[in-house]
mmCIF file of C-alpha atoms in Angstrom:
data_model
loop_
_atom_site.group_PDB
_atom_site.id
_atom_site.type_symbol
_atom_site.label_atom_id
_atom_site.label_comp_id
_atom_site.label_asym_id
_atom_site.label_seq_id
_atom_site.Cartn_x
_atom_site.Cartn_y
_atom_site.Cartn_z
ATOM 1 C CA UNK A 13 8.599 -22.160 -0.659
ATOM 2 C CA UNK A 14 5.245 -23.809 0.189
ATOM 3 C CA UNK A 15 2.152 -22.976 1.977
ATOM 4 C CA UNK A 16 3.610 -24.733 5.140
ATOM 5 C CA UNK A 17 6.079 -21.945 5.386
ATOM 6 C CA UNK A 18 3.303 -19.452 5.898
ATOM 7 C CA UNK A 19 2.067 -18.930 9.379
ATOM 8 C CA UNK A 20 -1.471 -20.410 10.147
ATOM 9 C CA UNK A 21 -2.539 -17.039 11.137
ATOM 10 C CA UNK A 22 -2.212 -15.878 7.504
ATOM 11 C CA UNK A 23 -3.650 -19.100 6.023
ATOM 12 C CA UNK A 24 -6.633 -18.524 8.140
ATOM 13 C CA UNK A 25 -7.501 -15.468 6.287
ATOM 14 C CA UNK A 26 -5.884 -15.970 2.737
ATOM 15 C CA UNK A 27 -5.738 -18.886 0.166
ATOM 16 C CA UNK A 28 -2.356 -18.926 -1.549
ATOM 17 C CA UNK A 29 -2.947 -18.996 -5.334
ATOM 18 C CA UNK A 30 0.534 -18.757 -6.899
ATOM 19 C CA UNK A 31 4.033 -17.733 -6.103
ATOM 20 C CA UNK A 32 4.723 -14.509 -8.164
ATOM 21 C CA UNK A 33 8.376 -14.103 -7.231
ATOM 22 C CA UNK A 34 11.176 -14.549 -4.746
ATOM 23 C CA UNK A 35 14.337 -12.514 -3.767
ATOM 24 C CA UNK A 36 17.002 -12.353 -1.214
ATOM 25 C CA UNK A 37 14.754 -10.379 1.130
ATOM 26 C CA UNK A 38 11.334 -11.777 0.525
ATOM 27 C CA UNK A 39 8.689 -13.692 -1.359
ATOM 28 C CA UNK A 40 5.456 -12.600 -3.115
ATOM 29 C CA UNK A 41 2.308 -14.707 -3.677
ATOM 30 C CA UNK A 42 -0.928 -14.032 -5.434
ATOM 31 C CA UNK A 43 -3.556 -14.806 -2.710
ATOM 32 C CA UNK A 44 -7.298 -14.580 -2.220
ATOM 33 C CA UNK A 45 -8.895 -13.044 0.786
ATOM 34 C CA UNK A 46 -11.209 -15.785 2.219
ATOM 35 C CA UNK A 47 -13.581 -13.277 3.727
ATOM 36 C CA UNK A 48 -14.450 -11.122 0.475
ATOM 37 C CA UNK A 49 -12.891 -13.082 -2.282
ATOM 38 C CA UNK A 50 -10.668 -10.261 -3.317
ATOM 39 C CA UNK A 51 -7.446 -11.100 -5.064
ATOM 40 C CA UNK A 52 -4.318 -9.590 -3.340
ATOM 41 C CA UNK A 53 -0.485 -9.689 -3.410
ATOM 42 C CA UNK A 54 0.932 -11.182 -0.167
ATOM 43 C CA UNK A 55 4.537 -10.165 0.465
ATOM 44 C CA UNK A 56 6.672 -11.833 3.102
ATOM 45 C CA UNK A 57 9.686 -9.811 4.182
ATOM 46 C CA UNK A 58 12.304 -12.261 5.579
ATOM 47 C CA UNK A 59 13.916 -11.331 8.893
ATOM 48 C CA UNK A 60 12.725 -7.749 8.567
ATOM 49 C CA UNK A 61 14.791 -6.505 11.447
ATOM 50 C CA UNK A 62 17.923 -8.385 10.824
ATOM 51 C CA UNK A 63 20.082 -5.073 10.832
ATOM 52 C CA UNK A 64 19.529 -1.458 11.108
ATOM 53 C CA UNK A 65 19.483 -0.869 7.295
ATOM 54 C CA UNK A 66 16.865 -3.547 6.699
ATOM 55 C CA UNK A 67 14.758 -2.297 9.671
ATOM 56 C CA UNK A 68 14.849 1.197 8.475
ATOM 57 C CA UNK A 69 13.877 0.174 4.969
ATOM 58 C CA UNK A 70 10.899 -2.063 6.296
ATOM 59 C CA UNK A 71 9.749 0.843 8.467
ATOM 60 C CA UNK A 72 9.907 3.389 5.588
ATOM 61 C CA UNK A 73 8.067 1.079 3.179
ATOM 62 C CA UNK A 74 5.160 0.729 5.496
ATOM 63 C CA UNK A 75 4.872 4.226 6.948
ATOM 64 C CA UNK A 76 5.144 6.013 3.580
ATOM 65 C CA UNK A 77 2.676 3.687 2.009
ATOM 66 C CA UNK A 78 0.134 4.244 4.632
ATOM 67 C CA UNK A 79 0.624 7.971 4.390
ATOM 68 C CA UNK A 80 0.040 8.026 0.549
ATOM 69 C CA UNK A 81 -2.749 5.423 0.467
ATOM 70 C CA UNK A 82 -5.256 7.860 -0.945
ATOM 71 C CA UNK A 83 -3.656 8.351 -4.410
ATOM 72 C CA UNK A 84 -5.032 6.146 -7.330
ATOM 73 C CA UNK A 85 -1.491 5.817 -8.750
ATOM 74 C CA UNK A 86 0.184 4.497 -5.583
ATOM 75 C CA UNK A 87 -0.190 0.945 -4.632
ATOM 76 C CA UNK A 88 -2.503 0.358 -1.821
ATOM 77 C CA UNK A 89 -1.257 -1.359 1.334
ATOM 78 C CA UNK A 90 -4.226 -3.324 2.700
ATOM 79 C CA UNK A 91 -2.695 -4.754 5.869
ATOM 80 C CA UNK A 92 0.426 -5.401 7.906
ATOM 81 C CA UNK A 93 0.833 -8.568 9.849
ATOM 82 C CA UNK A 94 3.365 -9.529 12.346
ATOM 83 C CA UNK A 95 4.695 -13.234 11.839
ATOM 84 C CA UNK A 96 4.609 -15.599 14.807
ATOM 85 C CA UNK A 97 8.457 -15.834 14.821
ATOM 86 C CA UNK A 98 8.755 -12.043 15.740
ATOM 87 C CA UNK A 99 11.117 -11.622 12.753
ATOM 88 C CA UNK A 100 9.175 -11.724 9.450
ATOM 89 C CA UNK A 101 6.527 -9.210 8.358
ATOM 90 C CA UNK A 102 3.700 -9.851 5.962
ATOM 91 C CA UNK A 103 2.340 -7.027 3.846
ATOM 92 C CA UNK A 104 -0.918 -7.340 1.985
ATOM 93 C CA UNK A 105 -1.275 -5.258 -1.213
ATOM 94 C CA UNK A 106 -4.022 -4.738 -3.777
ATOM 95 C CA UNK A 107 -3.164 -7.107 -6.789
ATOM 96 C CA UNK A 108 -1.855 -5.791 -9.992
ATOM 97 C CA UNK A 109 -1.356 -7.946 -13.234
ATOM 98 C CA UNK A 110 2.238 -7.038 -14.296
ATOM 99 C CA UNK A 111 4.858 -4.189 -14.153
ATOM 100 C CA UNK A 112 6.411 -1.862 -16.823
ATOM 101 C CA UNK A 113 9.540 -3.754 -16.888
ATOM 102 C CA UNK A 114 7.798 -6.950 -18.139
ATOM 103 C CA UNK A 115 5.725 -4.823 -20.594
ATOM 104 C CA UNK A 116 8.795 -3.263 -22.125
ATOM 105 C CA UNK A 117 10.680 -6.583 -22.189
ATOM 106 C CA UNK A 118 7.794 -8.115 -24.319
ATOM 107 C CA UNK A 119 8.469 -5.782 -27.246
ATOM 108 C CA UNK A 120 5.466 -4.266 -28.990
ATOM 109 C CA UNK A 121 2.996 -4.415 -26.127
ATOM 110 C CA UNK A 122 3.091 -0.794 -25.551
ATOM 111 C CA UNK A 123 1.865 1.645 -28.294
ATOM 112 C CA UNK A 124 2.546 5.375 -28.289
ATOM 113 C CA UNK A 125 -0.810 6.043 -26.600
ATOM 114 C CA UNK A 126 -0.043 3.573 -23.820
ATOM 115 C CA UNK A 127 3.351 5.345 -23.206
ATOM 116 C CA UNK A 128 1.811 8.673 -22.912
ATOM 117 C CA UNK A 129 -0.974 7.510 -20.478
ATOM 118 C CA UNK A 130 1.574 5.599 -18.334
ATOM 119 C CA UNK A 131 3.829 8.600 -18.185
ATOM 120 C CA UNK A 132 1.066 10.889 -17.231
ATOM 121 C CA UNK A 133 0.029 8.780 -14.418
ATOM 122 C CA UNK A 134 3.556 8.411 -13.196
ATOM 123 C CA UNK A 135 3.820 12.312 -13.203
ATOM 124 C CA UNK A 136 0.493 12.365 -11.092
ATOM 125 C CA UNK A 137 1.996 10.147 -8.437
ATOM 126 C CA UNK A 138 5.330 11.918 -8.278
ATOM 127 C CA UNK A 139 3.424 15.188 -8.143
ATOM 128 C CA UNK A 140 1.595 13.878 -5.163
ATOM 129 C CA UNK A 141 4.810 12.659 -3.397
ATOM 130 C CA UNK A 142 6.568 16.026 -4.028
ATOM 131 C CA UNK A 143 3.642 17.984 -2.739
ATOM 132 C CA UNK A 144 4.256 16.293 0.589
ATOM 133 C CA UNK A 145 8.031 17.216 0.371
ATOM 134 C CA UNK A 146 8.915 13.603 -0.165
ATOM 135 C CA UNK A 147 11.187 11.845 -2.681
ATOM 136 C CA UNK A 148 10.740 8.224 -3.844
ATOM 137 C CA UNK A 149 14.470 7.812 -4.834
ATOM 138 C CA UNK A 150 13.876 4.342 -6.524
ATOM 139 C CA UNK A 151 11.713 4.841 -9.456
ATOM 140 C CA UNK A 152 12.328 2.207 -12.059
ATOM 141 C CA UNK A 153 10.186 0.137 -14.480
ATOM 142 C CA UNK A 154 9.848 -2.801 -12.023
ATOM 143 C CA UNK A 155 8.470 -0.577 -9.484
ATOM 144 C CA UNK A 156 5.716 0.643 -11.733
ATOM 145 C CA UNK A 157 2.923 -1.726 -11.564
ATOM 146 C CA UNK A 158 0.107 -2.097 -14.240
ATOM 147 C CA UNK A 159 -3.261 -3.691 -14.947
ATOM 148 C CA UNK A 160 -4.971 -4.586 -18.312
ATOM 149 C CA UNK A 161 -6.547 -1.214 -18.359
ATOM 150 C CA UNK A 162 -3.152 0.443 -18.245
ATOM 151 C CA UNK A 163 -3.677 1.763 -14.769
ATOM 152 C CA UNK A 164 -0.334 2.780 -12.934
ATOM 153 C CA UNK A 165 0.523 2.145 -9.416
ATOM 154 C CA UNK A 166 3.931 2.997 -8.112
ATOM 155 C CA UNK A 167 5.372 0.703 -5.493
ATOM 156 C CA UNK A 168 8.435 -0.064 -3.191
ATOM 157 C CA UNK A 169 8.956 2.862 -0.916
ATOM 158 C CA UNK A 170 11.774 1.331 0.893
ATOM 159 C CA UNK A 171 14.234 4.184 0.019
ATOM 160 C CA UNK A 172 11.743 6.999 0.127
ATOM 161 C CA UNK A 173 12.702 9.985 2.170
ATOM 162 C CA UNK A 174 11.107 13.162 3.600
ATOM 163 C CA UNK A 175 12.898 16.385 2.872
ATOM 164 C CA UNK A 176 11.222 18.026 5.824
ATOM 165 C CA UNK A 177 13.410 18.826 8.560
ATOM 166 C CA UNK A 178 11.765 18.280 11.982
ATOM 167 C CA UNK A 179 12.038 21.936 12.992
ATOM 168 C CA UNK A 180 10.561 23.275 9.668
ATOM 169 C CA UNK A 181 7.119 24.372 9.836
ATOM 170 C CA UNK A 182 6.769 26.069 6.437
ATOM 171 C CA UNK A 183 4.371 25.225 3.755
ATOM 172 C CA UNK A 184 4.452 26.051 0.157
ATOM 173 C CA UNK A 185 3.534 25.039 -3.379
ATOM 174 C CA UNK A 186 4.434 21.702 -4.844
ATOM 175 C CA UNK A 187 7.620 23.147 -6.257
ATOM 176 C CA UNK A 188 8.625 25.572 -3.419
ATOM 177 C CA UNK A 189 10.827 22.765 -1.784
ATOM 178 C CA UNK A 190 12.462 21.764 -5.037
ATOM 179 C CA UNK A 191 15.836 22.862 -3.682
ATOM 180 C CA UNK A 192 15.420 21.355 -0.342
ATOM 181 C CA UNK A 193 18.023 18.782 0.044
ATOM 182 C CA UNK A 194 19.179 15.863 2.189
ATOM 183 C CA UNK A 195 22.533 14.514 2.711
ATOM 184 C CA UNK A 196 23.322 11.529 0.519
ATOM 185 C CA UNK A 197 25.061 9.273 3.095
ATOM 186 C CA UNK A 198 22.491 6.584 3.131
ATOM 187 C CA UNK A 199 24.040 3.218 2.964
ATOM 188 C CA UNK A 200 21.318 1.890 0.648
ATOM 189 C CA UNK A 201 22.525 4.262 -2.075
ATOM 190 C CA UNK A 202 26.110 3.063 -2.080
ATOM 191 C CA UNK A 203 26.620 1.006 -5.142
ATOM 192 C CA UNK A 204 22.929 -0.019 -5.368
ATOM 193 C CA UNK A 205 23.571 -2.188 -8.362
ATOM 194 C CA UNK A 206 19.936 -3.311 -9.089
ATOM 195 C CA UNK A 207 18.795 0.415 -9.609
ATOM 196 C CA UNK A 208 22.064 1.959 -10.747
ATOM 197 C CA UNK A 209 20.607 2.550 -14.217
ATOM 198 C CA UNK A 210 18.013 4.909 -13.048
ATOM 199 C CA UNK A 211 20.086 6.873 -10.551
ATOM 200 C CA UNK A 212 20.649 10.464 -10.906
ATOM 201 C CA UNK A 213 24.239 11.571 -11.743
ATOM 202 C CA UNK A 214 24.425 13.532 -8.527
ATOM 203 C CA UNK A 215 23.892 10.298 -6.568
ATOM 204 C CA UNK A 216 26.310 8.402 -8.692
ATOM 205 C CA UNK A 217 28.932 11.054 -8.279
ATOM 206 C CA UNK A 218 28.603 10.960 -4.438
ATOM 207 C CA UNK A 219 27.147 14.528 -4.156
ATOM 208 C CA UNK A 220 26.762 15.835 -0.647
ATOM 209 C CA UNK A 221 23.200 16.747 -1.273
ATOM 210 C CA UNK A 222 20.159 15.852 -3.417
ATOM 211 C CA UNK A 223 16.706 17.078 -4.188
ATOM 212 C CA UNK A 224 13.421 16.221 -5.744
ATOM 213 C CA UNK A 225 15.105 16.431 -9.044
ATOM 214 C CA UNK A 226 16.616 12.855 -8.412
ATOM 215 C CA UNK A 227 13.085 11.669 -9.193
ATOM 216 C CA UNK A 228 12.836 13.667 -12.278
ATOM 217 C CA UNK A 229 16.063 12.132 -13.613
ATOM 218 C CA UNK A 230 14.684 8.592 -12.913
ATOM 219 C CA UNK A 231 11.369 9.613 -14.821
ATOM 220 C CA UNK A 232 13.554 10.520 -17.638
ATOM 221 C CA UNK A 233 15.307 7.208 -17.786
ATOM 222 C CA UNK A 234 11.847 5.452 -17.631
ATOM 223 C CA UNK A 235 10.453 7.475 -20.576
ATOM 224 C CA UNK A 236 13.634 6.780 -22.459
ATOM 225 C CA UNK A 237 13.371 3.051 -21.867
ATOM 226 C CA UNK A 238 9.788 2.994 -23.021
ATOM 227 C CA UNK A 239 10.627 4.880 -26.120
ATOM 228 C CA UNK A 240 13.808 2.910 -26.884
ATOM 229 C CA UNK A 241 12.398 -0.643 -25.800
ATOM 230 C CA UNK A 242 15.536 -1.243 -23.588
ATOM 231 C CA UNK A 243 17.422 0.668 -20.746
ATOM 232 C CA UNK A 244 18.935 3.951 -21.765
ATOM 233 C CA UNK A 245 22.064 3.709 -19.582
ATOM 234 C CA UNK A 246 22.753 0.004 -18.471
ATOM 235 C CA UNK A 247 26.096 0.716 -16.902
ATOM 236 C CA UNK A 248 28.110 -2.248 -15.553
ATOM 237 C CA UNK A 249 29.799 -0.033 -12.911
ATOM 238 C CA UNK A 250 29.425 3.470 -11.523
ATOM 239 C CA UNK A 251 32.129 4.700 -13.822
ATOM 240 C CA UNK A 252 30.689 3.034 -16.788
ATOM 241 C CA UNK A 253 27.350 4.436 -15.817
ATOM 242 C CA UNK A 254 28.644 7.999 -15.925
ATOM 243 C CA UNK A 255 30.362 7.402 -19.156
ATOM 244 C CA UNK A 256 27.202 6.355 -20.715
ATOM 245 C CA UNK A 257 25.320 9.228 -19.436
ATOM 246 C CA UNK A 258 27.915 11.940 -20.484
ATOM 247 C CA UNK A 259 27.978 10.501 -23.913
ATOM 248 C CA UNK A 260 24.523 11.581 -24.696
ATOM 249 C CA UNK A 261 23.517 14.551 -22.417
ATOM 250 C CA UNK A 262 24.444 18.061 -23.155
ATOM 251 C CA UNK A 263 27.930 19.090 -22.008
ATOM 252 C CA UNK A 264 27.565 21.006 -18.825
ATOM 253 C CA UNK A 265 29.183 24.329 -17.807
ATOM 254 C CA UNK A 266 31.507 24.723 -14.851
ATOM 255 C CA UNK A 267 28.514 26.113 -12.992
ATOM 256 C CA UNK A 268 26.660 22.933 -13.855
ATOM 257 C CA UNK A 269 29.452 20.697 -12.507
ATOM 258 C CA UNK A 270 29.746 22.712 -9.273
ATOM 259 C CA UNK A 271 26.100 22.298 -8.749
ATOM 260 C CA UNK A 272 26.726 18.530 -8.078
ATOM 261 C CA UNK A 273 28.618 19.487 -4.860
ATOM 262 C CA UNK A 274 31.000 16.602 -5.393
ATOM 263 C CA UNK A 275 34.802 17.063 -5.987
ATOM 264 C CA UNK A 276 35.049 13.424 -6.837
ATOM 265 C CA UNK A 277 32.265 14.023 -9.515
ATOM 266 C CA UNK A 278 34.210 16.985 -10.987
ATOM 267 C CA UNK A 279 37.304 14.853 -11.650
ATOM 268 C CA UNK A 280 35.153 11.853 -13.031
ATOM 269 C CA UNK A 281 33.278 14.222 -15.443
ATOM 270 C CA UNK A 282 36.345 15.812 -16.690
ATOM 271 C CA UNK A 283 37.777 12.493 -17.947
ATOM 272 C CA UNK A 284 34.352 11.279 -19.167
ATOM 273 C CA UNK A 285 33.697 14.104 -21.399
ATOM 274 C CA UNK A 286 36.811 13.502 -23.304
ATOM 275 C CA UNK A 287 35.197 10.430 -24.844
ATOM 276 C CA UNK A 288 33.173 10.463 -28.098
ATOM 277 C CA UNK A 289 29.468 11.578 -27.731
ATOM 278 C CA UNK A 290 26.433 11.000 -29.632
ATOM 279 C CA UNK A 291 23.001 12.800 -29.675
ATOM 280 C CA UNK A 292 20.276 11.076 -27.822
ATOM 281 C CA UNK A 293 18.104 10.985 -30.932
ATOM 282 C CA UNK A 294 20.305 8.189 -32.291
ATOM 283 C CA UNK A 295 19.359 5.910 -29.364
ATOM 284 C CA UNK A 296 15.657 6.258 -30.078
ATOM 285 C CA UNK A 297 15.236 6.126 -33.768
ATOM 286 C CA UNK A 298 13.801 8.453 -36.354
ATOM 287 C CA UNK A 299 10.173 7.682 -35.780
ATOM 288 C CA UNK A 300 9.966 8.639 -32.144
ATOM 289 C CA UNK A 301 7.494 11.411 -31.122
ATOM 290 C CA UNK A 302 9.249 14.842 -31.318
ATOM 291 C CA UNK A 303 7.399 16.013 -28.140
ATOM 292 C CA UNK A 304 8.707 12.807 -26.315
ATOM 293 C CA UNK A 305 12.236 13.689 -27.302
ATOM 294 C CA UNK A 306 11.879 17.219 -26.042
ATOM 295 C CA UNK A 307 10.521 16.070 -22.791
ATOM 296 C CA UNK A 308 13.237 13.432 -22.366
ATOM 297 C CA UNK A 309 16.084 16.042 -23.181
ATOM 298 C CA UNK A 310 14.473 18.462 -20.407
ATOM 299 C CA UNK A 311 14.580 15.758 -17.850
ATOM 300 C CA UNK A 312 18.007 14.240 -18.572
ATOM 301 C CA UNK A 313 20.078 17.302 -17.666
ATOM 302 C CA UNK A 314 23.202 17.045 -15.686
ATOM 303 C CA UNK A 315 22.517 20.007 -13.423
ATOM 304 C CA UNK A 316 19.648 18.963 -11.172
ATOM 305 C CA UNK A 317 18.241 22.594 -10.905
ATOM 306 C CA UNK A 318 17.824 22.823 -14.776
ATOM 307 C CA UNK A 319 15.561 19.696 -15.117
ATOM 308 C CA UNK A 320 12.049 20.022 -15.341
ATOM 309 C CA UNK A 321 10.104 20.104 -12.168
ATOM 310 C CA UNK A 322 7.131 17.688 -11.996
ATOM 311 C CA UNK A 323 4.752 20.535 -12.421
ATOM 312 C CA UNK A 324 6.567 21.571 -15.684
ATOM 313 C CA UNK A 325 6.754 18.158 -16.898
ATOM 314 C CA UNK A 326 2.994 17.528 -16.347
ATOM 315 C CA UNK A 327 2.216 20.647 -18.343
ATOM 316 C CA UNK A 328 4.443 19.332 -21.247
ATOM 317 C CA UNK A 329 2.681 18.789 -24.600
ATOM 318 C CA UNK A 330 3.681 15.167 -24.714
ATOM 319 C CA UNK A 331 0.973 14.279 -22.099
ATOM 320 C CA UNK A 332 -1.412 16.882 -23.011
ATOM 321 C CA UNK A 333 -3.902 14.424 -24.516
ATOM 322 C CA UNK A 334 -4.515 12.839 -21.028
ATOM 323 C CA UNK A 335 -4.103 15.866 -18.910
ATOM 324 C CA UNK A 336 -6.759 16.200 -16.309
ATOM 325 C CA UNK A 337 -5.702 18.881 -13.692
ATOM 326 C CA UNK A 338 -8.791 18.053 -11.466
ATOM 327 C CA UNK A 339 -7.362 14.488 -11.015
ATOM 328 C CA UNK A 340 -3.921 15.749 -9.941
ATOM 329 C CA UNK A 341 -4.401 15.800 -6.259
ATOM 330 C CA UNK A 342 -1.775 17.028 -3.809
ATOM 331 C CA UNK A 343 -1.190 16.905 -0.180
ATOM 332 C CA UNK A 344 -1.740 19.910 2.233
ATOM 333 C CA UNK A 345 0.969 18.970 4.437
ATOM 334 C CA UNK A 346 4.589 17.459 4.614
ATOM 335 C CA UNK A 347 4.698 13.817 5.292
ATOM 336 C CA UNK A 348 7.368 12.877 7.780
ATOM 337 C CA UNK A 349 7.909 9.370 9.224
ATOM 338 C CA UNK A 350 6.918 8.722 13.044
ATOM 339 C CA UNK A 351 10.747 8.463 13.738
ATOM 340 C CA UNK A 352 13.572 10.551 12.624
ATOM 341 C CA UNK A 353 14.759 9.682 9.082
ATOM 342 C CA UNK A 354 18.018 11.805 9.448
ATOM 343 C CA UNK A 355 19.884 8.934 11.150
ATOM 344 C CA UNK A 356 19.581 5.148 11.601
ATOM 345 C CA UNK A 357 18.109 4.223 14.943
ATOM 346 C CA UNK A 358 18.446 0.799 16.650
ATOM 347 C CA UNK A 359 16.655 -2.332 15.320
ATOM 348 C CA UNK A 360 14.643 -2.350 18.502
ATOM 349 C CA UNK A 361 13.445 1.069 18.029
ATOM 350 C CA UNK A 362 12.102 0.398 14.501
ATOM 351 C CA UNK A 363 10.568 -2.904 15.546
ATOM 352 C CA UNK A 364 8.783 -1.404 18.594
ATOM 353 C CA UNK A 365 7.412 1.430 16.643
ATOM 354 C CA UNK A 366 6.183 -0.573 13.897
ATOM 355 C CA UNK A 367 4.512 -3.054 16.101
ATOM 356 C CA UNK A 368 2.781 -0.152 17.791
ATOM 357 C CA UNK A 369 1.566 1.088 14.488
ATOM 358 C CA UNK A 370 0.216 -2.551 13.513
ATOM 359 C CA UNK A 371 -1.726 -2.632 16.677
ATOM 360 C CA UNK A 372 -3.063 0.898 16.269
ATOM 361 C CA UNK A 373 -4.204 0.010 12.627
ATOM 362 C CA UNK A 374 -5.730 -3.294 13.823
ATOM 363 C CA UNK A 375 -7.761 -1.448 16.471
ATOM 364 C CA UNK A 376 -8.875 1.137 13.910
ATOM 365 C CA UNK A 377 -10.041 -1.773 11.567
ATOM 366 C CA UNK A 378 -11.895 -3.316 14.355
ATOM 367 C CA UNK A 379 -13.718 0.051 15.174
ATOM 368 C CA UNK A 380 -14.458 0.457 11.520
ATOM 369 C CA UNK A 381 -16.006 -2.978 11.273
ATOM 370 C CA UNK A 382 -18.302 -2.304 14.315
ATOM 371 C CA UNK A 383 -19.463 0.988 12.786
ATOM 372 C CA UNK A 384 -19.995 -0.571 9.334
ATOM 373 C CA UNK A 385 -21.990 -3.502 11.001
ATOM 374 C CA UNK A 386 -23.955 -0.800 13.062
ATOM 375 C CA UNK A 387 -24.649 1.201 9.925
ATOM 376 C CA UNK A 388 -25.712 -1.905 7.916
ATOM 377 C CA UNK A 389 -28.059 -2.869 10.663
ATOM 378 C CA UNK A 390 -29.630 0.573 10.677
ATOM 379 C CA UNK A 391 -29.961 0.540 6.951
ATOM 380 C CA UNK A 392 -31.760 -2.962 6.927
ATOM 381 C CA UNK A 393 -34.699 -1.254 8.623
ATOM 382 C CA UNK A 394 -34.876 1.472 5.941
ATOM 383 C CA UNK A 395 -36.423 1.029 2.520
ATOM 384 C CA UNK A 396 -34.627 -1.493 0.242
ATOM 385 C CA UNK A 397 -33.404 1.203 -2.207
ATOM 386 C CA UNK A 398 -30.386 1.942 0.046
ATOM 387 C CA UNK A 399 -29.372 -1.622 0.874
ATOM 388 C CA UNK A 400 -27.479 -2.439 -2.400
ATOM 389 C CA UNK A 401 -25.187 0.615 -2.113
ATOM 390 C CA UNK A 402 -24.369 -0.057 1.468
ATOM 391 C CA UNK A 403 -23.612 -3.724 0.769
ATOM 392 C CA UNK A 404 -21.251 -2.651 -1.982
ATOM 393 C CA UNK A 405 -19.507 -0.258 0.291
ATOM 394 C CA UNK A 406 -19.104 -2.939 3.011
ATOM 395 C CA UNK A 407 -17.561 -5.490 0.683
ATOM 396 C CA UNK A 408 -14.938 -2.971 -0.326
ATOM 397 C CA UNK A 409 -13.675 -2.643 3.321
ATOM 398 C CA UNK A 410 -10.267 -3.468 4.466
ATOM 399 C CA UNK A 411 -8.883 -7.131 4.894
ATOM 400 C CA UNK A 412 -8.859 -8.774 8.250
#
């Protein structure tokens, strides 16, 4: 795709530098903001409202990213732009140099210290999400962005869900909602091949409910992949995925199997556990950090309620070297999308609400620019000592 496929309204504000990737649903470029010179990632979502599932995913991506914009380990969405054709959507993100998938694939790029630092930052991000009673549901190495300073940014919130029911008004600690569940009937989770390797067993086994612990399983898979240098459970099908998982996890009790809330899962597990098993240590090698193995085992448990919570994981000795409790910010309220997430609405509903949000944000940015300009003019009449700071602040403003 060339620059001519990008609307002039976009090219007016951004210089396209390089195409970073293209998929069935969109394309991403590295671009430069003409106004402030900042490098950004420009993502074009093709026909964002082609059906209810795509419309809901686009809506989730944007609304949840806006809600979690204040966390240093969550990618910042700078702008949302409606395309001229009334079908496509442009998302403007802060630019990151690579992702964890590419780092792992290159081999010896990540040392032990990098792995610990990356995982600690991941735990901080998930702690923030879970404190808002929200689950990401699609944590995987390609959704974990990195820069040359090893700074982590979690991205892709298209499958994110709020666990808060609309009639609930109860608040609690980060972990008080760990057992809050949502039904697993989302069409996106049915044989979602690209991310099957990081899916929790309860999702693979068609459980009638799932909780925050689906994210904790995914974190375990990510940690294991960093330690091993390749995916832990690269299943070729759902059944093969389950077989790979049960070959290394501790054999569950009848109570553990019942906790999955899936009759289908019960029968699948009964067959799978008849096959040969091997300790997870044999996957990782003899020189792997013992603390890492201990943490991994406590995350990769078949019974969701027996996995570590994010609070327990972030207190684990594996990440102790980098632990800074003062940096582990949490939300003081539950985050819920502007439209009900319990069922799919019409394409028109998602499109209309999203366009309303875009217009509202545009108006807010316009007001902010006016206020910054007024502040700058006031400061120009003050002594020079304050001018440089205000200019620095001004240049860090939002795009467009």
